[in-house]
Amino acid sequence: MSRNDAAPGTVTAPPGRIRRLLSLLYVQCLIGVFAGAAVGWLWPSFGADLKPLGDGFISLVRMMIAPVIFCTVVHGIASMGNARAVGRVSLKALIYFEVLTTVAMVIGLVVVNLVQPGVGLHVEVSTLSTEGLPPEATQSHESVAAFVLSTIPDTLISAMTGHEILPVLLVSVLFGFGLNAAGEAGAGITQGIEKLSKVLFTLIRWIMRLAPIGSFGSMAFTIGNYGLDTLRHLFLLVGSFWLTALFFVLIVLGTVMRINGLRLLPFLRYIKEELLIVLGTSSSEPVLPRMMAKLQHAGASKPVVGITLPAGYSFNLDGTAIYLTMGSVFLAQALGIDLSLTQQLSMLAVMLLTSKGAAGVTGSGFIALAATLSAVPHVPVAALALIFGVDRFMSEARALTSVVGNGVATLAVAKWEGELDEDRARAVLRGEIPYTSGPEADHSPAPHADPAPGEKAGDADVKEAAGTDRAPVPAVG
């Protein structure tokens, strides 16, 4: 039956429209997530064997993160040309991170004490064992001094070959200041780094086409390996954690956006592709380069994005902060350990340290929880066995919350620094200046776009030409 012979009352989408819809990355990722869940549910053994698809995709993106951060941060500092401004941005970002992390932990603490998901389990400590837990969870954890020293790489090059973000940031900041101090001699290197960053973003754009396959493999492994039955056993903990994370995003982060003259829901629509990739892979790492490009496209200056967003991956893990308080108190409740308010607050103080430096990779929140339990005497580390089976189902919420939180933090710091083109940001979030994909994308306003209210036609083009710090960046997806 042809399209013209369709039954009366039915609506048939034009084939061209379907093809365009299927060409969108977020639609492909959504299909990958649902297909992976179905495979993992119907054929658990086969689904568990698909783990290399997700791991391979994450590894491909991870190998690009260090050079992308290096080029972005170095070029941003060199173009800023003011060491005092860099220090001011860093200080504001760190203060914001500490405040929001504390708020997230307090919210998690309040919810877990109200809902009490662990009460009634009556688990005997003698029945617990650390057998089967990741080796990292049972190792002794570093002190404050060791944590600080770990940010210093052995060599300049070794920072680029490791998996930690903080050493890369340290080397990038020092190199950027060095280019500033070199004056004329550093100008050519700065231009070369800018050109190199365009090449790197082109590579990222190619790699991101594999995101649906990575999402499919990761989701199939999660459902196939752990199963939905595991989730049912601790549904109250998992459900309350997801709802708490959602509350934090909508209320706390939504308020931060409102204070800065923007709205959260349009921002969530703007980064929907990144959120679906995170949902599929349970990791916020794969979307770091894309988030950097999109935030610059939304009007935040390159230096602020280059400093704030990568730092947020180590210092502003809001989802992990909520998980740490809820997870630790849940385990205490399950073991029948009555934690006083003083004991809970002392654990919170420890968590402010153990949550730092946990990069946005799958399982990092679980390791941070192990570090917290090993640092306080209240709950045995072996109790982690109670939630190990469902940790993967909470990993997605941790990563999603942290990605949104870091994006909001970057826009907020840019606004406070006067480094956010607010008219452009609103237009981008309204969808008037789309984030286009392709190696030649210039991220400039569409030539026939309607001007913003109160703005003359052509003002936006003049504004773009004048704002050298908001130079277009290559699209990555």
XYZ file of C-alpha atoms in Angstrom:
477
model
C 0.000 0.000 0.000
C 1.469 3.324 -1.002
C 1.600 6.338 1.201
C -1.301 7.893 -0.723
C -3.410 4.746 -0.138
C -3.079 4.895 3.645
C -6.245 4.321 5.637
C -8.259 7.451 6.449
C -7.247 9.130 9.684
C -3.693 7.740 9.718
C -0.646 9.991 9.582
C 2.440 8.738 7.791
C 5.793 10.437 8.349
C 7.629 11.383 5.148
C 10.545 9.016 4.480
C 12.934 11.964 4.332
C 11.896 13.094 7.795
C 12.445 9.604 9.243
C 15.939 9.481 7.722
C 16.771 12.894 9.200
C 15.489 11.772 12.595
C 17.549 8.592 12.507
C 20.632 10.584 11.540
C 20.524 12.493 14.848
C 23.072 11.239 17.366
C 20.743 11.425 20.369
C 18.122 9.315 18.562
C 20.782 6.732 17.668
C 21.968 6.676 21.300
C 18.384 6.259 22.532
C 17.912 3.304 20.198
C 21.226 1.852 21.406
C 20.214 2.158 25.066
C 16.821 0.446 24.584
C 18.264 -2.223 22.294
C 21.033 -2.965 24.796
C 18.534 -3.237 27.667
C 16.402 -5.625 25.611
C 19.370 -7.826 24.672
C 20.607 -7.921 28.270
C 17.142 -8.891 29.515
C 16.368 -11.529 26.859
C 19.874 -13.026 26.520
C 21.740 -12.214 29.762
C 24.869 -14.229 28.969
C 25.233 -12.718 25.497
C 24.532 -9.225 26.871
C 27.244 -9.572 29.518
C 29.715 -10.540 26.780
C 29.071 -7.213 24.987
C 30.950 -5.252 27.650
C 33.984 -4.667 25.348
C 31.820 -2.520 23.052
C 31.217 0.001 25.825
C 34.730 -0.247 27.217
C 36.265 0.248 23.774
C 34.218 3.387 23.111
C 35.118 4.891 26.487
C 38.788 4.093 25.912
C 38.714 5.812 22.508
C 37.322 8.996 24.035
C 39.566 8.778 27.098
C 42.704 8.778 24.937
C 41.608 12.171 23.542
C 40.717 13.857 26.847
C 44.234 14.812 28.015
C 45.296 16.502 24.739
C 41.904 18.240 24.383
C 42.123 19.658 27.926
C 45.754 20.665 27.377
C 45.035 22.553 24.139
C 41.878 24.214 25.465
C 43.357 25.335 28.792
C 46.688 26.475 27.322
C 45.072 28.469 24.520
C 42.484 29.905 26.914
C 45.094 31.163 29.391
C 47.363 32.442 26.629
C 44.500 34.373 25.023
C 43.366 35.743 28.392
C 46.823 37.217 28.939
C 46.202 38.004 32.598
C 47.412 35.698 35.345
C 45.259 37.504 37.906
C 42.122 36.803 35.846
C 42.997 33.098 35.655
C 43.447 32.977 39.421
C 40.147 34.778 39.951
C 38.265 32.307 37.733
C 39.881 29.340 39.499
C 39.049 30.694 42.965
C 35.414 31.382 42.084
C 35.072 27.922 40.546
C 36.558 26.162 43.595
C 34.341 28.103 46.030
C 31.288 27.249 43.937
C 32.322 23.578 43.799
C 32.725 23.328 47.569
C 29.386 25.030 48.289
C 27.394 22.920 45.811
C 29.130 19.684 46.858
C 28.250 20.395 50.499
C 24.637 21.186 49.566
C 24.405 17.897 47.619
C 25.776 15.919 50.568
C 23.425 17.559 53.057
C 20.423 16.833 50.808
C 21.491 13.184 50.539
C 21.935 13.000 54.309
C 18.467 14.419 54.966
C 16.751 12.093 52.462
C 18.429 8.885 53.671
C 17.514 9.718 57.276
C 13.896 10.407 56.318
C 13.370 7.448 53.962
C 15.603 5.028 55.946
C 15.984 2.484 53.085
C 18.315 0.226 55.112
C 16.187 -0.086 58.231
C 14.774 -3.592 58.664
C 17.413 -5.494 56.689
C 19.113 -6.715 59.909
C 22.359 -7.810 58.229
C 24.923 -9.512 60.483
C 28.440 -8.079 60.213
C 29.909 -11.574 60.598
C 28.267 -12.691 57.346
C 29.966 -9.993 55.275
C 33.113 -10.483 53.236
C 35.208 -8.322 50.932
C 35.569 -11.246 48.509
C 34.249 -10.244 45.081
C 34.727 -6.519 45.609
C 37.015 -4.557 43.260
C 40.648 -4.574 44.494
C 40.602 -0.763 44.678
C 37.803 -0.898 47.254
C 39.864 -2.883 49.748
C 43.161 -1.018 49.372
C 44.345 1.573 51.862
C 43.604 5.082 50.653
C 45.869 8.065 50.381
C 46.219 10.890 52.869
C 45.645 14.568 52.098
C 49.362 15.096 51.466
C 49.505 12.085 49.141
C 46.452 13.340 47.275
C 48.057 16.755 46.706
C 51.374 15.215 45.612
C 49.556 12.912 43.182
C 48.525 15.954 41.151
C 52.198 16.503 40.232
C 53.193 14.206 37.332
C 56.603 12.538 37.127
C 57.327 14.305 33.838
C 55.664 16.861 31.602
C 54.723 14.141 29.137
C 53.521 11.573 31.702
C 50.587 13.839 32.586
C 49.295 13.265 29.042
C 49.588 9.484 29.269
C 47.813 8.960 32.605
C 44.092 8.748 33.395
C 43.937 11.556 35.979
C 42.631 15.015 35.056
C 44.329 17.058 37.810
C 47.933 16.490 36.588
C 46.853 17.481 33.068
C 45.285 20.660 34.465
C 48.439 21.514 36.424
C 50.716 21.088 33.393
C 48.287 22.995 31.156
C 48.034 25.956 33.517
C 51.815 26.169 33.932
C 52.361 25.885 30.175
C 49.758 28.579 29.493
C 51.430 30.968 31.923
C 54.785 30.099 30.321
C 53.503 31.101 26.887
C 52.251 34.384 28.336
C 55.616 35.118 29.905
C 57.463 34.206 26.677
C 55.777 37.065 24.827
C 56.599 37.088 21.104
C 58.259 33.671 21.261
C 55.082 32.075 22.610
C 52.699 33.628 20.059
C 53.518 31.117 17.325
C 53.143 28.160 19.699
C 49.754 29.499 20.828
C 48.534 29.630 17.220
C 49.827 26.107 16.644
C 47.978 24.803 19.711
C 44.763 26.425 18.481
C 45.115 24.641 15.126
C 45.926 21.369 16.871
C 42.760 21.667 18.959
C 40.690 21.860 15.741
C 42.266 18.605 14.556
C 41.558 16.955 17.914
C 37.904 18.023 17.874
C 37.561 16.609 14.363
C 38.847 13.260 15.660
C 36.425 13.464 18.585
C 33.581 14.097 16.146
C 34.448 10.891 14.286
C 34.751 8.870 17.494
C 31.397 10.110 18.781
C 29.655 8.444 15.846
C 30.402 5.207 17.715
C 28.477 6.401 20.794
C 25.311 4.390 19.946
C 27.399 1.195 19.751
C 29.099 2.022 23.063
C 25.740 2.751 24.702
C 24.325 -0.520 23.347
C 27.207 -2.599 24.682
C 27.314 -0.951 28.108
C 23.575 -1.226 28.695
C 23.461 -4.846 27.507
C 26.276 -5.679 29.942
C 24.598 -3.894 32.867
C 21.248 -5.649 32.468
C 22.760 -8.983 31.402
C 25.355 -9.148 34.181
C 23.353 -7.785 37.122
C 19.783 -8.404 36.014
C 16.610 -6.644 37.055
C 16.168 -9.036 39.999
C 19.221 -7.505 41.679
C 17.631 -4.085 41.315
C 14.386 -5.212 42.963
C 16.160 -6.298 46.162
C 17.374 -2.786 46.900
C 14.724 -0.847 45.004
C 14.096 1.605 47.860
C 17.748 2.701 47.953
C 18.102 2.975 44.163
C 14.744 4.702 43.729
C 15.290 7.223 46.507
C 18.778 7.969 45.151
C 17.456 8.676 41.638
C 14.681 10.900 43.025
C 17.166 12.774 45.231
C 19.462 13.352 42.259
C 16.489 14.583 40.222
C 15.486 16.936 43.047
C 19.009 18.341 43.209
C 19.121 18.944 39.458
C 15.675 20.515 39.122
C 15.584 22.557 42.326
C 19.187 23.393 43.283
C 20.752 23.614 39.837
C 17.556 25.126 38.451
C 17.822 27.885 41.062
C 21.466 28.529 40.144
C 20.458 28.912 36.486
C 17.588 31.270 37.396
C 19.901 33.432 39.520
C 22.144 33.798 36.481
C 19.308 34.731 34.133
C 19.019 31.368 32.349
C 16.650 28.403 32.513
C 17.529 24.802 33.274
C 15.075 22.874 31.074
C 16.228 24.511 27.810
C 19.810 23.749 28.883
C 18.893 20.080 29.445
C 17.350 19.972 25.961
C 20.516 21.556 24.564
C 22.734 18.797 26.015
C 20.276 15.924 25.498
C 22.728 14.033 23.265
C 25.407 14.172 25.948
C 22.945 13.014 28.615
C 21.922 9.997 26.545
C 25.563 9.051 25.960
C 26.169 9.269 29.722
C 23.039 7.197 30.405
C 24.228 4.485 28.043
C 27.848 4.342 29.170
C 27.391 5.153 32.901
C 30.328 7.543 32.556
C 30.607 11.309 32.214
C 34.087 11.100 30.689
C 33.041 10.510 27.050
C 31.128 13.801 26.844
C 33.806 16.107 28.282
C 35.089 17.317 24.869
C 31.538 17.803 23.563
C 30.504 19.734 26.672
C 33.496 22.048 26.275
C 32.547 22.785 22.666
C 28.836 23.257 23.440
C 29.434 25.608 26.371
C 31.672 27.776 24.181
C 28.978 27.715 21.504
C 26.488 28.874 24.159
C 28.506 32.044 24.749
C 30.914 31.141 27.577
C 34.461 32.292 26.884
C 37.104 29.711 26.024
C 39.353 30.474 29.052
C 36.512 30.054 31.567
C 35.308 26.827 29.932
C 38.850 25.480 29.724
C 39.508 26.073 33.427
C 36.117 25.440 35.042
C 34.746 22.368 33.248
C 37.818 20.069 33.519
C 38.308 21.123 37.153
C 34.674 20.246 37.818
C 35.360 16.653 36.801
C 37.573 16.337 39.888
C 36.075 18.858 42.322
C 32.367 19.105 41.498
C 30.931 15.579 41.354
C 27.465 16.413 42.703
C 26.023 12.977 41.921
C 28.871 11.247 43.745
C 28.396 13.599 46.718
C 24.756 12.529 47.094
C 25.719 8.867 46.650
C 28.380 8.997 49.363
C 26.064 10.248 52.102
C 23.117 8.051 51.119
C 25.286 4.960 50.609
C 27.206 5.212 53.869
C 24.139 5.860 56.044
C 22.190 3.114 54.225
C 24.905 0.591 55.078
C 24.860 1.695 58.713
C 21.072 1.274 58.812
C 21.308 -2.189 57.207
C 23.825 -3.298 59.858
C 21.774 -1.829 62.687
C 24.456 0.785 63.510
C 22.915 3.924 64.991
C 24.934 6.886 63.768
C 24.584 10.075 65.796
C 24.348 13.450 64.081
C 27.939 14.188 65.114
C 29.156 10.938 63.556
C 27.259 11.634 60.347
C 28.696 15.138 60.131
C 32.210 13.785 60.702
C 31.663 11.355 57.821
C 30.466 14.262 55.687
C 33.705 16.134 56.422
C 35.718 13.099 55.282
C 33.583 12.833 52.139
C 34.463 16.394 51.147
C 37.978 15.040 50.620
C 37.284 11.505 49.333
C 34.900 12.842 46.665
C 37.698 14.916 45.096
C 39.802 13.535 42.321
C 37.264 10.811 41.473
C 37.155 11.183 37.701
C 33.825 10.604 35.975
C 34.447 6.960 35.083
C 32.210 4.025 35.863
C 32.658 2.809 39.439
C 34.621 5.809 40.724
C 31.806 6.685 43.137
C 31.933 3.167 44.612
C 35.699 3.493 45.168
C 35.177 6.914 46.774
C 32.617 5.338 49.138
C 35.161 2.656 50.036
C 37.705 5.398 50.766
C 35.196 7.084 53.076
C 34.388 3.896 55.018
C 38.068 3.058 55.441
C 38.727 6.527 56.851
C 36.016 6.399 59.538
C 35.485 3.654 62.140
C 31.683 3.579 62.080
C 30.893 1.194 59.176
C 33.094 -1.738 58.026
C 34.330 -1.696 54.424
C 32.987 -5.240 53.963
C 29.464 -3.764 54.099
C 30.031 -2.541 50.526
C 29.117 -6.048 49.393
C 25.482 -5.178 50.169
C 25.246 -2.557 47.419
C 27.892 -3.729 44.966
C 25.277 -5.507 42.847
C 23.139 -2.383 42.367
C 25.936 0.174 42.213
C 25.846 0.108 38.425
C 22.188 1.194 38.451
C 23.120 4.222 40.542
C 26.200 5.004 38.471
C 24.051 6.461 35.679
C 22.361 8.904 38.075
C 25.728 9.938 39.553
C 27.180 10.650 36.128
C 24.094 12.455 34.800
C 23.890 14.701 37.866
C 27.582 15.555 37.703
C 27.490 16.389 33.976
C 24.569 18.785 34.427
C 26.180 20.256 37.561
C 29.475 20.950 35.792
C 27.718 22.549 32.844
C 25.699 24.828 35.126
C 28.848 25.669 37.125
C 30.698 26.733 33.975
C 27.886 29.028 32.841
C 27.595 30.497 36.351
C 31.324 31.238 36.669
C 31.372 32.727 33.169
C 28.454 35.003 34.119
C 30.160 36.143 37.338
C 33.344 36.893 35.388
C 31.500 38.889 32.716
C 32.671 36.234 30.231
C 29.224 35.028 29.156
C 27.414 36.436 26.127
C 23.974 36.284 27.734
C 22.006 37.204 24.608
C 23.761 34.457 22.679
C 23.279 31.973 25.551
C 19.523 32.585 25.617
C 19.292 32.341 21.826
C 21.255 29.088 21.798
C 19.127 27.543 24.559
C 15.980 28.615 22.681
C 17.292 26.761 19.653
C 17.704 29.881 17.511
C 21.438 29.292 17.022
C 21.728 25.516 16.582
C 24.873 23.622 17.414
C 25.775 22.303 13.975
C 27.946 19.296 13.292
C 30.648 19.014 10.694
C 34.339 19.849 10.393
C 33.659 23.328 9.050
C 31.020 24.345 11.596
C 31.703 27.861 12.783
C 29.051 28.119 15.502
C 28.128 31.625 14.436
C 24.505 32.811 14.411
C 22.499 31.824 11.385
C 22.585 34.615 8.784
C 18.802 34.924 8.619
C 18.076 34.300 12.300
C 15.608 36.667 13.904
C 17.370 39.204 16.149
C 16.825 38.968 19.869
C 14.251 41.369 21.368
C 15.669 44.863 21.469
C 18.562 43.973 19.185
C 18.967 45.376 15.704
C 19.586 43.063 12.796
C 23.321 42.594 12.383
C 24.153 43.365 16.029
C 24.804 39.711 16.719
C 27.286 39.505 13.854
C 29.145 42.572 15.122
C 29.167 41.101 18.618
C 30.607 37.825 17.291
C 33.288 39.618 15.320
C 34.285 41.681 18.344
C 34.439 38.789 20.839
C 37.765 37.138 20.134
C 37.607 35.142 23.370
C 34.463 33.507 22.073
C 36.069 32.327 18.904
C 34.121 29.540 17.178
C 35.162 26.014 18.007
C 34.829 22.918 15.882
C 31.752 20.794 16.415
C 32.306 17.311 17.747
C 29.084 15.552 16.995
